[in-house]
Coordinates of C-alpha atoms in Angstrom, one line a residue:
X198 CA -13.8 -13.4 20.4
X199 CA -10.2 -15.2 20.5
X200 CA -8.0 -17.0 18.1
X201 CA -5.1 -18.5 19.8
X202 CA -6.3 -17.0 23.1
X203 CA -5.9 -13.5 21.5
X204 CA -8.9 -11.4 22.2
X205 CA -10.6 -10.0 19.1
X206 CA -12.2 -6.8 20.2
X207 CA -15.7 -6.2 18.7
X208 CA -15.3 -2.9 16.7
X209 CA -14.4 -2.0 13.0
X210 CA -11.8 -0.5 10.6
X211 CA -12.6 2.4 8.9
X212 CA -11.5 2.7 5.4
X213 CA -12.1 5.3 2.6
X214 CA -12.3 5.2 -1.3
X215 CA -9.5 5.9 -3.1
X216 CA -8.0 5.9 -7.0
X217 CA -6.3 2.7 -7.6
X218 CA -3.5 1.7 -10.2
X219 CA -1.4 -1.6 -10.7
X220 CA 1.9 -1.8 -12.4
X221 CA 4.3 -4.4 -13.2
X222 CA 8.2 -3.7 -13.0
X223 CA 10.3 -6.0 -14.8
X224 CA 14.2 -6.2 -15.2
X225 CA 17.0 -8.4 -16.0
X226 CA 17.1 -9.7 -12.8
X227 CA 14.6 -10.0 -9.6
X228 CA 17.3 -8.0 -7.6
X229 CA 17.3 -5.2 -10.5
X230 CA 13.2 -5.4 -10.8
X231 CA 13.2 -5.2 -6.8
X232 CA 15.4 -2.0 -7.0
X233 CA 13.2 -0.4 -9.7
X234 CA 10.2 -1.3 -7.5
X235 CA 11.4 -0.2 -4.7
X236 CA 12.4 3.2 -5.8
X237 CA 9.0 3.8 -7.6
X238 CA 6.9 3.5 -4.5
X239 CA 9.3 5.6 -2.2
X240 CA 7.7 8.2 -0.1
X241 CA 4.0 6.6 -0.2
X242 CA 3.2 5.9 3.3
X243 CA 0.1 8.2 3.5
X244 CA -1.8 10.8 1.7
X245 CA -2.0 12.7 5.0
X246 CA 1.5 14.4 4.1
X247 CA 2.9 12.2 0.9
X248 CA 2.1 12.7 -2.3
X249 CA 0.7 9.2 -3.0
X250 CA 0.4 6.3 -1.3
X251 CA 2.5 3.1 -2.8
X252 CA 4.0 -0.2 -2.0
X253 CA 5.0 -3.5 -3.7
X254 CA 2.3 -6.1 -4.0
X255 CA 3.9 -9.3 -5.2
X256 CA 6.6 -10.8 -6.9
X257 CA 5.7 -11.9 -10.6
X258 CA 7.8 -14.8 -11.9
X259 CA 9.3 -14.6 -15.6
X260 CA 6.7 -16.9 -17.0
X261 CA 4.2 -14.6 -16.0
X262 CA 5.6 -11.5 -17.5
X263 CA 4.8 -9.9 -21.0
X264 CA 8.8 -9.8 -21.6
X265 CA 9.7 -12.9 -20.2
X266 CA 11.9 -11.2 -17.2
X267 CA 11.1 -11.3 -13.5
X268 CA 9.1 -8.3 -11.8
X269 CA 7.3 -6.8 -8.9
X270 CA 3.8 -5.8 -8.7
X271 CA 3.2 -2.5 -7.6
X272 CA 0.2 -0.6 -6.4
X273 CA 0.3 3.7 -6.6
X274 CA -3.1 5.0 -4.9
X275 CA -4.2 8.5 -4.8
X276 CA -8.0 10.3 -3.9
X277 CA -8.2 11.7 -7.4
X278 CA -7.3 11.1 -11.3
X279 CA -5.5 14.1 -12.0
X280 CA -3.1 13.7 -9.1
X281 CA -2.5 9.7 -9.8
X282 CA -1.8 11.0 -13.3
X283 CA 1.3 13.3 -11.9
X284 CA 2.2 10.4 -9.7
X285 CA 2.4 7.7 -12.4
X286 CA 4.4 10.2 -14.7
X287 CA 6.8 10.9 -12.1
X288 CA 7.2 7.6 -10.2
X289 CA 7.6 6.2 -13.7
X290 CA 9.8 8.8 -15.8
X291 CA 11.7 9.6 -12.5
X292 CA 12.3 6.2 -10.6
X293 CA 11.6 3.2 -13.2
X294 CA 13.0 4.5 -16.4
X295 CA 16.2 5.8 -14.9
X296 CA 16.6 2.3 -13.4
X297 CA 18.7 -0.2 -15.2
X298 CA 17.2 -2.6 -17.5
X299 CA 14.1 -1.9 -16.0
X300 CA 10.2 -1.8 -17.8
X301 CA 6.7 -0.9 -17.1
X302 CA 3.5 -2.9 -18.0
X303 CA -0.2 -2.2 -16.8
X304 CA -1.4 -4.8 -14.4
X305 CA -5.2 -3.2 -14.3
X306 CA -7.5 -3.7 -17.1
X307 CA -9.7 -1.1 -16.7
X308 CA -12.3 1.4 -19.3
X309 CA -10.2 4.2 -17.2
X310 CA -7.0 5.0 -18.1
X311 CA -4.1 7.5 -18.0
X312 CA -2.0 7.8 -21.0
X313 CA 1.4 7.9 -18.9
X314 CA 3.6 5.6 -21.5
X315 CA 2.0 8.1 -24.3
X316 CA 3.4 10.9 -22.7
X317 CA 6.9 9.5 -21.4
X318 CA 7.8 8.2 -25.0
X319 CA 9.0 11.7 -26.1
X320 CA 12.2 11.2 -23.8
X321 CA 13.3 9.2 -26.8
X322 CA 13.3 13.1 -28.8
X323 CA 11.9 11.0 -31.9
X324 CA 13.9 8.0 -32.0
X325 CA 11.0 6.2 -30.0
X326 CA 9.4 3.4 -31.6
X327 CA 6.1 1.7 -31.4
X328 CA 5.7 -2.1 -30.7
X329 CA 3.3 -4.7 -29.6
X330 CA 4.5 -7.0 -26.8
X331 CA 1.8 -9.7 -25.7
X332 CA -0.7 -7.7 -27.1
X333 CA 0.1 -4.6 -25.6
X334 CA 0.8 -1.2 -27.2
X335 CA 4.4 -0.5 -25.9
X336 CA 6.7 2.2 -26.5
X337 CA 10.1 1.5 -26.7
X338 CA 12.6 4.5 -25.6
X339 CA 16.2 4.3 -26.7
X340 CA 18.1 4.6 -23.3
X341 CA 22.2 4.2 -22.6
X342 CA 21.8 0.7 -21.2
X343 CA 19.6 -0.8 -24.1
X344 CA 15.7 0.5 -24.7
X345 CA 13.2 1.6 -21.8
X346 CA 9.8 -0.5 -22.6
X347 CA 6.6 1.0 -21.4
X348 CA 3.1 0.4 -21.8
X349 CA 1.4 3.2 -23.2
X350 CA -1.8 3.1 -21.0
X351 CA -2.2 2.1 -17.4
X352 CA -5.7 1.3 -16.2
X353 CA -7.0 2.5 -12.8
X354 CA -10.0 2.4 -10.7
X355 CA -12.1 2.9 -7.4
X356 CA -10.3 0.9 -4.5
X357 CA -10.1 0.8 -0.7
X358 CA -7.5 2.4 1.4
X359 CA -7.7 2.6 5.2
X360 CA -8.2 -1.2 5.8
X361 CA -6.4 -1.6 9.5
X362 CA -5.7 -3.1 12.8
X363 CA -3.9 -2.8 15.9
X364 CA -1.6 -5.4 17.4
X365 CA -1.5 -5.0 21.1
X366 CA 1.5 -7.2 22.7
X367 CA 3.1 -8.0 26.0
X368 CA 6.0 -5.7 24.7
X369 CA 7.8 -4.0 21.6
X370 CA 9.9 -6.6 20.7
X371 CA 6.8 -9.4 20.6
X372 CA 4.8 -6.4 18.7
X373 CA 7.5 -5.9 15.9
X374 CA 7.6 -9.4 15.7
X375 CA 3.5 -9.7 15.3
X376 CA 3.6 -7.1 13.3
X377 CA 6.4 -8.5 10.6
X378 CA 4.6 -12.0 10.2
X379 CA 1.0 -9.9 9.9
X380 CA 2.7 -7.9 6.8
X381 CA 4.3 -11.0 5.6
X382 CA 1.3 -13.0 5.9
X383 CA -0.5 -10.1 3.7
X384 CA 2.0 -9.8 1.0
X385 CA 0.4 -13.2 -0.5
X386 CA -2.8 -11.5 -0.7
X387 CA -2.9 -10.0 -4.4
X388 CA -4.4 -6.5 -4.7
X389 CA -3.0 -5.4 -1.7
X390 CA -0.2 -3.5 0.0
X391 CA 0.9 -2.1 3.2
X392 CA 2.4 1.4 2.3
X393 CA 3.9 2.2 5.6
X394 CA 8.1 1.6 6.3
X395 CA 8.2 -2.2 6.5
X396 CA 4.2 -2.4 6.2
X397 CA 4.0 -1.6 10.1
X398 CA 2.8 1.9 11.3
X399 CA 4.4 3.2 14.6
X400 CA 2.8 6.9 14.5
X401 CA -0.7 5.7 14.3
X402 CA -3.0 9.0 14.0
X403 CA -6.1 10.4 14.4
X404 CA -8.6 13.0 12.5
X405 CA -7.8 16.4 13.2
X406 CA -6.4 17.6 16.7
X407 CA -7.7 18.5 20.1
X408 CA -5.3 21.2 20.4
X409 CA -4.3 22.7 16.8
X410 CA -6.6 23.4 14.7
X411 CA -4.4 23.8 11.3
X412 CA -3.7 19.9 11.9
X413 CA -5.5 17.9 9.3
X414 CA -4.3 15.0 11.8
X415 CA -2.4 14.1 14.8
X416 CA -1.1 11.3 17.2
X417 CA -3.7 8.9 18.6
X418 CA -2.8 9.9 22.1
X419 CA -5.1 6.8 23.2
X420 CA -3.4 4.2 21.6
X421 CA 0.1 5.8 22.8
X422 CA 2.2 3.4 25.0
X423 CA 3.9 5.9 26.8
X424 CA 0.6 7.9 27.5
X425 CA -1.4 5.1 29.6
X426 CA -1.7 6.9 32.6
X427 CA -2.2 10.4 31.5
X428 CA -5.2 9.8 29.1
X429 CA -8.3 7.9 28.7
X430 CA -6.2 5.3 26.9
X431 CA -7.3 2.7 24.8
X432 CA -4.4 0.3 25.6
X433 CA -4.8 -2.6 28.4
X434 CA -2.6 -2.7 31.6
X435 CA -0.6 -5.6 30.2
X436 CA 0.2 -4.2 27.0
X437 CA 3.1 -2.1 26.0
X438 CA 3.8 -3.0 22.5
X439 CA 1.2 -1.4 19.8
X440 CA 1.8 -1.4 16.2
X441 CA -0.7 -0.6 13.4
X442 CA -1.1 -2.5 9.9
X443 CA -2.5 0.1 7.0
X444 CA -4.1 -2.0 4.3
X445 CA -4.8 -0.5 0.5
X446 CA -6.4 -2.7 -1.8
X447 CA -8.2 -3.1 -5.5
X448 CA -11.5 -3.5 -3.9
X449 CA -13.0 -3.8 0.2
X450 CA -13.0 -7.7 0.1
X451 CA -9.1 -7.9 -1.1
X452 CA -8.7 -5.6 1.8
X453 CA -10.6 -7.9 4.4
X454 CA -8.8 -10.8 3.2
X455 CA -5.4 -9.0 3.8
X456 CA -6.8 -7.7 7.3
X457 CA -7.7 -11.6 7.9
X458 CA -4.3 -12.9 6.9
X459 CA -2.5 -10.4 9.2
X460 CA -4.5 -10.9 12.2
X461 CA -4.3 -14.7 12.1
X462 CA -0.6 -14.6 11.2
X463 CA -0.1 -12.1 14.4
X464 CA -2.3 -14.0 16.7
X465 CA 0.3 -16.7 16.4
X466 CA 2.9 -14.7 18.6
X467 CA 2.8 -15.7 22.0
X468 CA 2.6 -12.3 23.8
X469 CA 0.2 -10.7 21.5
X470 CA -2.5 -10.1 23.9
X471 CA -5.6 -8.3 21.7
X472 CA -5.9 -7.2 18.4
X473 CA -8.4 -4.2 17.6
X474 CA -9.0 -1.5 14.9
X475 CA -9.2 2.1 14.2
X476 CA -12.1 4.1 13.3
X477 CA -13.3 7.7 13.7
X478 CA -17.1 7.5 13.8
X479 CA -17.6 8.0 9.8
X480 CA -15.2 11.1 9.9
X481 CA -13.0 9.4 7.4
X482 CA -14.3 7.0 5.0
X483 CA -17.7 5.1 4.2
X484 CA -16.3 1.5 4.5
X485 CA -16.9 -0.3 7.4
X486 CA -14.8 -3.4 8.3
X487 CA -15.7 -5.3 11.0
X488 CA -13.2 -7.6 12.8
X489 CA -15.6 -10.4 14.3
X490 CA -17.5 -10.8 10.4
X491 CA -13.7 -11.3 8.6
X492 CA -13.8 -14.7 10.5

């Protein structure tokens, strides 16, 4: 199978289950909202080593937010409810509450909720007030710059992490260009994030290690361009730029839609040679997303 002359390998991405929450971060200006959203999603590339996987989903215009101010939808993901609860407390409490003019609202309707806002209201030291905004129970916490508004509860659900594809290009700069365009296309798919730096994974990994038993993950040597002549490589001879795009989403269909959009965007770049994907024979997760089936 080919798209714009780019070979799409007959393989699949292997995803795994994860708990997902979506939060709306608003502020006085779009710039301030972006700052708060960026801070709240920092250090969130992979649960291999980070406390959560997190990223900015999309921009939300003022006319679509509860408080009539511009905002950004963000997603925070973790394997378990308890860990996710801890992450919301830290990221909303230490990154959004501390951001100038910011507020936080729930963006995921679910019977399963975390009482993050209810817990954070006690920062008000008795001066906090409860109010209703757009039918939501919101706590108003007095702070130096005004009042910090935070919804009382945040919904969470079972989502999918680890959707992915590899971009194999003729050289590094072509691979970067294709990856950037792929990430931009995925940003238009609501309910998904690309949690790695700039949405691009430079250090694709495999489950476990060939040499060191204490490692839960290690470099994917078969996809390292400098090891093509030293290992049983999966990289074609004419490819010297390889980047992975990893996607988390609220459900499997959202992740598949993001994979499709990203692959189509990458294949529009001259010098992209092949699209592949990462899987580990079921060692990572139960979600099988075949590249050919996306199209």
